[in-house]
Coordinates of C-alpha atoms in Angstrom, one line a residue:
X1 CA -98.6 -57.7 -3.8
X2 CA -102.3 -57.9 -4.2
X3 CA -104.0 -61.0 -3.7
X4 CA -105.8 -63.2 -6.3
X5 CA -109.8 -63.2 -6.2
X6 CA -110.6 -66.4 -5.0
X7 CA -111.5 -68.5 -7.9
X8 CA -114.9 -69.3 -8.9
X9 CA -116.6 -73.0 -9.8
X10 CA -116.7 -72.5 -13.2
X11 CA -113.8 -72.9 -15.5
X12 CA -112.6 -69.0 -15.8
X13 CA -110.0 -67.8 -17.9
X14 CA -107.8 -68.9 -15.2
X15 CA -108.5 -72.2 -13.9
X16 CA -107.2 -73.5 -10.8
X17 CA -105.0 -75.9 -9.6
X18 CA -103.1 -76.0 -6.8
X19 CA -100.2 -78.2 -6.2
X20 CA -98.1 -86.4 -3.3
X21 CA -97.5 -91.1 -0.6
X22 CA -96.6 -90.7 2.7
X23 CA -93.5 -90.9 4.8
X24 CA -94.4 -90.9 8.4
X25 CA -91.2 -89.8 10.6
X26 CA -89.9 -92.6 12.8
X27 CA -87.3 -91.4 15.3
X28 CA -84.7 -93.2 14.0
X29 CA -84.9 -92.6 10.5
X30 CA -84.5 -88.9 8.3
X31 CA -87.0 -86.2 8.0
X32 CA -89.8 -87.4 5.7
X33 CA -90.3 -86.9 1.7
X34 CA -94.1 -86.1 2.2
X35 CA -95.3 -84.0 4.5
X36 CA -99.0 -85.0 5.9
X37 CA -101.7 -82.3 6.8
X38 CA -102.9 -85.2 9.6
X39 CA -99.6 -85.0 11.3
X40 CA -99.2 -81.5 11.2
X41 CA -102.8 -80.5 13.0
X42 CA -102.4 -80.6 16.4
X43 CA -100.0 -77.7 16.0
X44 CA -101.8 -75.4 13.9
X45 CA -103.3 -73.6 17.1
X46 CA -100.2 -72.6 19.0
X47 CA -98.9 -70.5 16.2
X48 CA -102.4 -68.8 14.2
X49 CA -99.8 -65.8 13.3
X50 CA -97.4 -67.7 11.5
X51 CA -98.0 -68.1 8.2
X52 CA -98.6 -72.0 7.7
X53 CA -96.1 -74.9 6.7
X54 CA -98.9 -76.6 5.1
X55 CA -101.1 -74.9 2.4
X56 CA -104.0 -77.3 1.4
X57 CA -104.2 -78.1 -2.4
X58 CA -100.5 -76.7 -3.0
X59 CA -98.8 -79.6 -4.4
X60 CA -95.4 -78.8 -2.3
X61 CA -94.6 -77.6 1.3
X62 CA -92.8 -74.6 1.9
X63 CA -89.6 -76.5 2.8
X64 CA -89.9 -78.5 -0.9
X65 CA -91.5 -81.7 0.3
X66 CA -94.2 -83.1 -1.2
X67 CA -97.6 -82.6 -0.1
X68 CA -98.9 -86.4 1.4
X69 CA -102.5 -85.5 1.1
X70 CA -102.7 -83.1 -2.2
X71 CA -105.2 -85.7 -4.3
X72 CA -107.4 -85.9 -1.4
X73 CA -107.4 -82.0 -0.8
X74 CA -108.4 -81.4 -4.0
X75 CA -110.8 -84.0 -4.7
X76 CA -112.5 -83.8 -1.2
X77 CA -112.3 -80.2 -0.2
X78 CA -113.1 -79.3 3.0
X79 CA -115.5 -82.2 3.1
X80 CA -113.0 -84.8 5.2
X81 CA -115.7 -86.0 7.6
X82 CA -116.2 -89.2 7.1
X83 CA -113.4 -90.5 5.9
X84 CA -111.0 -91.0 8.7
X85 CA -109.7 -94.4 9.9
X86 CA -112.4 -94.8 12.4
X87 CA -115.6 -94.7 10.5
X88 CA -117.9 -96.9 9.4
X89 CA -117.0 -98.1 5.8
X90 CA -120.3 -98.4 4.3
X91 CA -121.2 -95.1 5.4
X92 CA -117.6 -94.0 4.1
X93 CA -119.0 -96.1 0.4
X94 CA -121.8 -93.9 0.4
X95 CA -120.6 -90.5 0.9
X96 CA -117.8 -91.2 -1.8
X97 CA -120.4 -92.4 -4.3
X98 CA -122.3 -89.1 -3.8
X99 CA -119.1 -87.0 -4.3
X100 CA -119.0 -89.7 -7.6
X101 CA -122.5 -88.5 -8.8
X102 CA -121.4 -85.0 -7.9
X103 CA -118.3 -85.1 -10.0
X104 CA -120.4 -87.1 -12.6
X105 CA -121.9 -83.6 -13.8
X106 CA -123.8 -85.5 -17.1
X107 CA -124.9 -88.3 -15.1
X108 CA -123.8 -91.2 -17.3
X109 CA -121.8 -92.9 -14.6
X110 CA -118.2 -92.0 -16.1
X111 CA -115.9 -89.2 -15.2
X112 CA -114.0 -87.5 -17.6
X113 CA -111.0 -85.5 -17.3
X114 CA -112.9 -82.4 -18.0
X115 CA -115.7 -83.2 -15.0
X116 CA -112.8 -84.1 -12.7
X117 CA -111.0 -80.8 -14.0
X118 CA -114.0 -78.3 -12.7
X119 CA -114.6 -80.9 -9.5
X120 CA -111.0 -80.0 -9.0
X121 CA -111.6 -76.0 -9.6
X122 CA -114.3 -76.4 -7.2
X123 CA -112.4 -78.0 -4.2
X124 CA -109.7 -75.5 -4.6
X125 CA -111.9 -72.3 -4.5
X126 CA -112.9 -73.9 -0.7
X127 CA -109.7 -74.4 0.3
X128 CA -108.9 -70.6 -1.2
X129 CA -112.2 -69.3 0.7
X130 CA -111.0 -71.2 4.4
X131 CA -107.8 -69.4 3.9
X132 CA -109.5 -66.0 3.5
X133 CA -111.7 -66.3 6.3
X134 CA -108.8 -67.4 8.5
X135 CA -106.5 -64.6 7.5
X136 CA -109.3 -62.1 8.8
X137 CA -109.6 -63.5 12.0
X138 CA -106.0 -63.6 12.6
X139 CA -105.3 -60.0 10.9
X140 CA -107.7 -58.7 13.8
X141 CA -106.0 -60.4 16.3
X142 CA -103.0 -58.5 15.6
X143 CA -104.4 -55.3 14.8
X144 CA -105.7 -54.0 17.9
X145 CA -105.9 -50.5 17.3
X146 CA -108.8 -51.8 14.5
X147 CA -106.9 -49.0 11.8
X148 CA -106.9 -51.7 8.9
X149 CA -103.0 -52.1 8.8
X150 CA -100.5 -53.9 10.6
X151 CA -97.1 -52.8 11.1
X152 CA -94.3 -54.5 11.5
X153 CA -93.6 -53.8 14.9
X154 CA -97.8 -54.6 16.0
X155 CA -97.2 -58.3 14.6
X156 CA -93.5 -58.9 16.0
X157 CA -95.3 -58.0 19.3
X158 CA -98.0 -60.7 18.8
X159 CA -95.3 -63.3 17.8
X160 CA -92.8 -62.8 20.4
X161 CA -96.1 -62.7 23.1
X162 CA -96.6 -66.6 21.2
X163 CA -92.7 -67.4 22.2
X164 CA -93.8 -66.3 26.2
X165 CA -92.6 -62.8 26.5
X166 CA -94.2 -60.4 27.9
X167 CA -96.6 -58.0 25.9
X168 CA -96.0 -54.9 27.5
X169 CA -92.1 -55.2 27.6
X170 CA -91.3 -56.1 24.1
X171 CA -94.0 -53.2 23.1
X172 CA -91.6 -50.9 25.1
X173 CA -88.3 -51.5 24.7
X174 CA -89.2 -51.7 20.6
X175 CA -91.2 -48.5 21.0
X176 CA -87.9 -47.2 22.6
X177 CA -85.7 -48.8 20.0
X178 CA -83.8 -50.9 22.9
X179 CA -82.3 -54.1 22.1
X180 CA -84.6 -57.5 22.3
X181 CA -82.7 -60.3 24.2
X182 CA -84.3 -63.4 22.1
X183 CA -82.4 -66.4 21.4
X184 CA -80.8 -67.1 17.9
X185 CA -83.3 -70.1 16.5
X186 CA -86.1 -66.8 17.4
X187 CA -84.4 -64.0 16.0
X188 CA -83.6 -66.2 12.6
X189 CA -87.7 -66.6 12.2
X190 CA -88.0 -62.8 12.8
X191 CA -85.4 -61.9 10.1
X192 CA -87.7 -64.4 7.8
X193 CA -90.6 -63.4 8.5
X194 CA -89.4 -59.9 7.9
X195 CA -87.9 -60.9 5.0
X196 CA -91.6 -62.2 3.9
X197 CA -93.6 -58.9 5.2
X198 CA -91.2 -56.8 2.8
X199 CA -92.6 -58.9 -0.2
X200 CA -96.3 -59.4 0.9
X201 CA -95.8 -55.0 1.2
X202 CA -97.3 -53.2 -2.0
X203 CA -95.1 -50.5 -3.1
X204 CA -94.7 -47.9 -1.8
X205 CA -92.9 -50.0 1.3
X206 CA -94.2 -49.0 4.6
X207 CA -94.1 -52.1 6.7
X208 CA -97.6 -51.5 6.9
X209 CA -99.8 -54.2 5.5
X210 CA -103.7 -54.5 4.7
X211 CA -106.0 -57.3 4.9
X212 CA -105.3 -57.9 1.5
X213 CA -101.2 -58.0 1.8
X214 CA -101.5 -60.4 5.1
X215 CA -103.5 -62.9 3.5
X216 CA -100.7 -63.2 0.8
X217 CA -98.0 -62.7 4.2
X218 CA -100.1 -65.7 5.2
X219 CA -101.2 -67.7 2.0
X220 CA -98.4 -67.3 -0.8
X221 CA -100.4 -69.0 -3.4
X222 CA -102.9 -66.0 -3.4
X223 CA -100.3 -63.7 -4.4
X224 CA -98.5 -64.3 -7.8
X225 CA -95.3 -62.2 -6.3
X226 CA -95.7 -63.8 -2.8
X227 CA -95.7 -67.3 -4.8
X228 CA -92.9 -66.5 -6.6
X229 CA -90.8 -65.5 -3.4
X230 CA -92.2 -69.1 -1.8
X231 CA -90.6 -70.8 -5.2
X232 CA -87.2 -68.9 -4.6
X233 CA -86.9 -70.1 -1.5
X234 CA -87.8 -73.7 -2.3
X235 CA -84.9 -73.5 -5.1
X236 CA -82.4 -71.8 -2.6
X237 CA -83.0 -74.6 -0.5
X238 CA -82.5 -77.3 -2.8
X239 CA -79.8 -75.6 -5.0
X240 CA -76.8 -77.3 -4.5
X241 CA -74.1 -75.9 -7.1
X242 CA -75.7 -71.7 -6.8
X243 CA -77.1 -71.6 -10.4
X244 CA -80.5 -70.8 -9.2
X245 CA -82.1 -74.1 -10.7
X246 CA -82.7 -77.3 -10.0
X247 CA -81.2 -80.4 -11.6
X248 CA -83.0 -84.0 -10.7
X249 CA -80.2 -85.2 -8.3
X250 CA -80.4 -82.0 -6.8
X251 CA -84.6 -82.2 -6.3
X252 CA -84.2 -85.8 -5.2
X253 CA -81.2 -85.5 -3.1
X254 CA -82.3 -87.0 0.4
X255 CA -82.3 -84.6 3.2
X256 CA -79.5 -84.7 6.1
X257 CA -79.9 -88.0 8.3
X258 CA -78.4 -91.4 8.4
X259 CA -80.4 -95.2 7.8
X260 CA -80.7 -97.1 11.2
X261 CA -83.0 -99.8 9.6
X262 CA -84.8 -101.0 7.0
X263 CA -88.1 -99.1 7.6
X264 CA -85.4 -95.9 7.2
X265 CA -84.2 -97.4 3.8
X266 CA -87.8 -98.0 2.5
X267 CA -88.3 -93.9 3.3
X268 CA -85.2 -92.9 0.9
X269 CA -86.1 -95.5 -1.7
X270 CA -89.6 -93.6 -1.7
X271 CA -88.3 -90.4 -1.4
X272 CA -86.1 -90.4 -4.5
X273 CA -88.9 -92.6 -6.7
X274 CA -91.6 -90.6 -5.6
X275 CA -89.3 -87.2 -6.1
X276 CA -88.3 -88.3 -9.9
X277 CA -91.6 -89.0 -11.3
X278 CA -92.9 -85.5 -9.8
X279 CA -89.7 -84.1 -11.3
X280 CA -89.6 -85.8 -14.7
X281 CA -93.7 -86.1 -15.8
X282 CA -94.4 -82.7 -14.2
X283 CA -92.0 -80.1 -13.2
X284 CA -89.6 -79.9 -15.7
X285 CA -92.0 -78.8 -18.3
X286 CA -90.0 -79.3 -21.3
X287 CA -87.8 -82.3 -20.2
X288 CA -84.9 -80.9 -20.6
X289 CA -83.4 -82.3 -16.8
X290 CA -83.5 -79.1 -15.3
X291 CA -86.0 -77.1 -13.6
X292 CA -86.0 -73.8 -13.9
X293 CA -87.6 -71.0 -11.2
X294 CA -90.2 -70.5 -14.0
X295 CA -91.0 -74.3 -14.3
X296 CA -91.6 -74.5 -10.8
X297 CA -93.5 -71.8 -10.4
X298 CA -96.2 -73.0 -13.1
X299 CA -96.0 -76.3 -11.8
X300 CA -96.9 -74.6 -8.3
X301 CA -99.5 -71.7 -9.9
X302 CA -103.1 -72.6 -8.3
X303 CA -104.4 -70.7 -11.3
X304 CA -103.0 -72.4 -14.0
X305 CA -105.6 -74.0 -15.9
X306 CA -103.0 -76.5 -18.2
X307 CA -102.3 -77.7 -14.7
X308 CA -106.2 -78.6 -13.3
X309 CA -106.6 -80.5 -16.4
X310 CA -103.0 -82.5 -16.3
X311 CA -104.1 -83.2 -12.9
X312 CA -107.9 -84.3 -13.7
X313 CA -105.8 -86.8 -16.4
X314 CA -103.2 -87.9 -13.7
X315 CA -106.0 -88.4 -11.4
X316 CA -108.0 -90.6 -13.4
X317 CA -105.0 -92.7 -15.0
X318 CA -104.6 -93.7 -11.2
X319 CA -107.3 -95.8 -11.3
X320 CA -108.5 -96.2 -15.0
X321 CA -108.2 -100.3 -14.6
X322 CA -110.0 -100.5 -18.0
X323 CA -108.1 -97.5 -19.8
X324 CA -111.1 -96.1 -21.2
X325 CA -109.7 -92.2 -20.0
X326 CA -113.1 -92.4 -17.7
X327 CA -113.8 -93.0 -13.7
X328 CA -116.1 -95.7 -13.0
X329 CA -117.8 -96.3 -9.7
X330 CA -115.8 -99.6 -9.5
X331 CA -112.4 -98.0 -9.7
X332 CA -112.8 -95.0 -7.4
X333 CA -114.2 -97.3 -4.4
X334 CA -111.1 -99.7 -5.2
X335 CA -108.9 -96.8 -5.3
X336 CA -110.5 -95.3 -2.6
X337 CA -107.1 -94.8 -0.7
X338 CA -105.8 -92.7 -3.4
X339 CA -109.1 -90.3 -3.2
X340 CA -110.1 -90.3 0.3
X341 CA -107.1 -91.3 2.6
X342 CA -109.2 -94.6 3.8
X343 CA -109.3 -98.1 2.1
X344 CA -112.8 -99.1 1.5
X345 CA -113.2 -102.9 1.6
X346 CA -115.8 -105.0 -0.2
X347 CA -115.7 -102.1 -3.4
X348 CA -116.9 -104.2 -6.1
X349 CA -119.8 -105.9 -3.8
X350 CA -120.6 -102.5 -2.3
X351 CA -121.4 -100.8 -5.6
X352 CA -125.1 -101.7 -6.6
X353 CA -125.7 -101.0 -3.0
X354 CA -124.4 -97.4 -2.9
X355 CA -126.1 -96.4 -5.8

């Protein structure tokens, strides 16, 4: 599968958009609805191999929840500093007003969809580039003969060496085509992973892949095949009656666990109202209650330009207080949670002072 160029500010022929509340995990309560790239990134590190839960900007996570943080991926970037629940708000005012006059490309203090559709374009294309430069550090970490291509065998070295065996008996015995002693939760990644190395492998097949083929191994939503393998296995997931689609009970059914208390409740209660609006205003493109692989993988496309503007629109309706189909300095600074992941107080008062 060869990997998409990584797309450009401008609005191309294909524009971008890559596939939102939270539902923080309490230990007595069911797996969240959203999944948060916060609480995920302390454990990024200990598996740099693995291809990643979490892809930035992608609207759901590979196991079909909804991505917590998706507005502020794409209308932040990689520009997150500054913005976290520790800094100072009036420095936090200022930075967003700047983004605001950045977004503002006609400088007439509003924001149309169209502006916020090629701010969006822009944000992806750095989340695109990050991924790039990260899958060619960690292709060369598991190609150590430096030949260009990974096999197979070189990167289920590297990944059993992350589960703590040992790098020079695994190399042997699968050299010698002995048996590996892992345990079952291990060997069930391996077959996945394999599974996912066959379809990031441009025919002809040879197990071997290129820079190219691991950034989409890596990054499915580089890769149209690679993200149409991710969407099958969201929809296996989900599918609950084999047909191969997805019907709204089925995309809001909650996941295995039982309600201890009320905090638990609140989580399924968001989960299925949450799930239903993404389902019914956006995925099942022509409303007809069911979702077909198709449907979800447009909804999911990163280069599907009628999604970057549906989402500039979506965006702006958020926090259009005086429906005029424009962003005003007042509303993104009240709605500052919604853009940036931290309430600024004081929005209205801080304004004329940011600007």
């Amino acid at each position: 599968m060869a990997s998409r160029p990584a797309p450009g500010c401008g609005l191309a022929p294909r524009c971008l958009w890559l596939l939102g509340l939270v539902l923080l995990m309490d230990t007595s309560a069911r797996p969240a609805n959203h999944s948060s790239a916060r609480d995920r990134g302390g454990h990024r590190e200990d598996n740099e191999i693995l291809p990643p839960d979490h892809l930035n900007g992608v609207k759901l996570e590979m196991d079909g929840h909804l991505n917590k943080d998706f507005h502020q991926e794409v209308f932040l970037g990689k520009d997150t500093d500054g913005f976290e629940e520790d800094a100072e708000p009036r420095k936090s005012r200022r930075k967003l007003m700047v983004i605001f006059s950045k977004v503002d490309v006609n400088g007439d203090r509003r924001i149309s969809a169209k502006e916020m559709q090629r701010w969006i374009v822009e944000k992806t294309a750095e989340h695109f580039q990050e991924a790039v430069e990260e899958s060619r550090a960690h292709f060369h970490a598991v190609d150590p003969d430096g030949d260009g291509r990974v096999s197979w065998d070189e990167y289920k070295v590297k990944f059993l060496v992350s589960k703590g065996h040992d790098e020079r008996e695994v190399a042997e015995k699968i050299k010698s085509n002995q048996e590996l002693k892992v345990d079952e939760e291990t060997q069930e990644v391996l077959e996945n992973l394999k599974d996912r190395w066959y379809q990031a492998d441009n025919p002809p097949p040879d197990l071997l892949l290129g820079e190219e083929e691991f950034l989409s191994f890596l990054h499915p939503e580089h890769s149209r095949g690679m993200l149409r393998f991710m969407v099958k296995e969201i929809v296996r997931d989900l599918d609950q009656d084999g047909d191969k689609q997805l019907s709204l009970s089925e995309f809001i059914s909650l996941p295995v666990g039982t309600v201890e208390n009320q905090r638990g409740q609140d989580m399924d209660d968001s989960w299925v109202r949450d799930r239903r609006k993404e389902f019914e205003e956006l995925i099942d493109a022509n409303h007809d209650g069911i979702v077909t692989m198709a449907e979800l993988e447009e909804y999911m496309d990163p280069m599907n330009e009628y999604n970057a503007l549906n989402e500039a629109k979506q965006m702006i309706a958020i926090a259009d207080e005086n429906q005029n189909q424009h962003l005003e300095p007042e509303e993104v600074l009240k709605y500052s949670e919604f853009f940036t992941g931290s309430k600024l107080v004081d929005y209205a008062r801080s304004v004329h002072e940011e600007f």
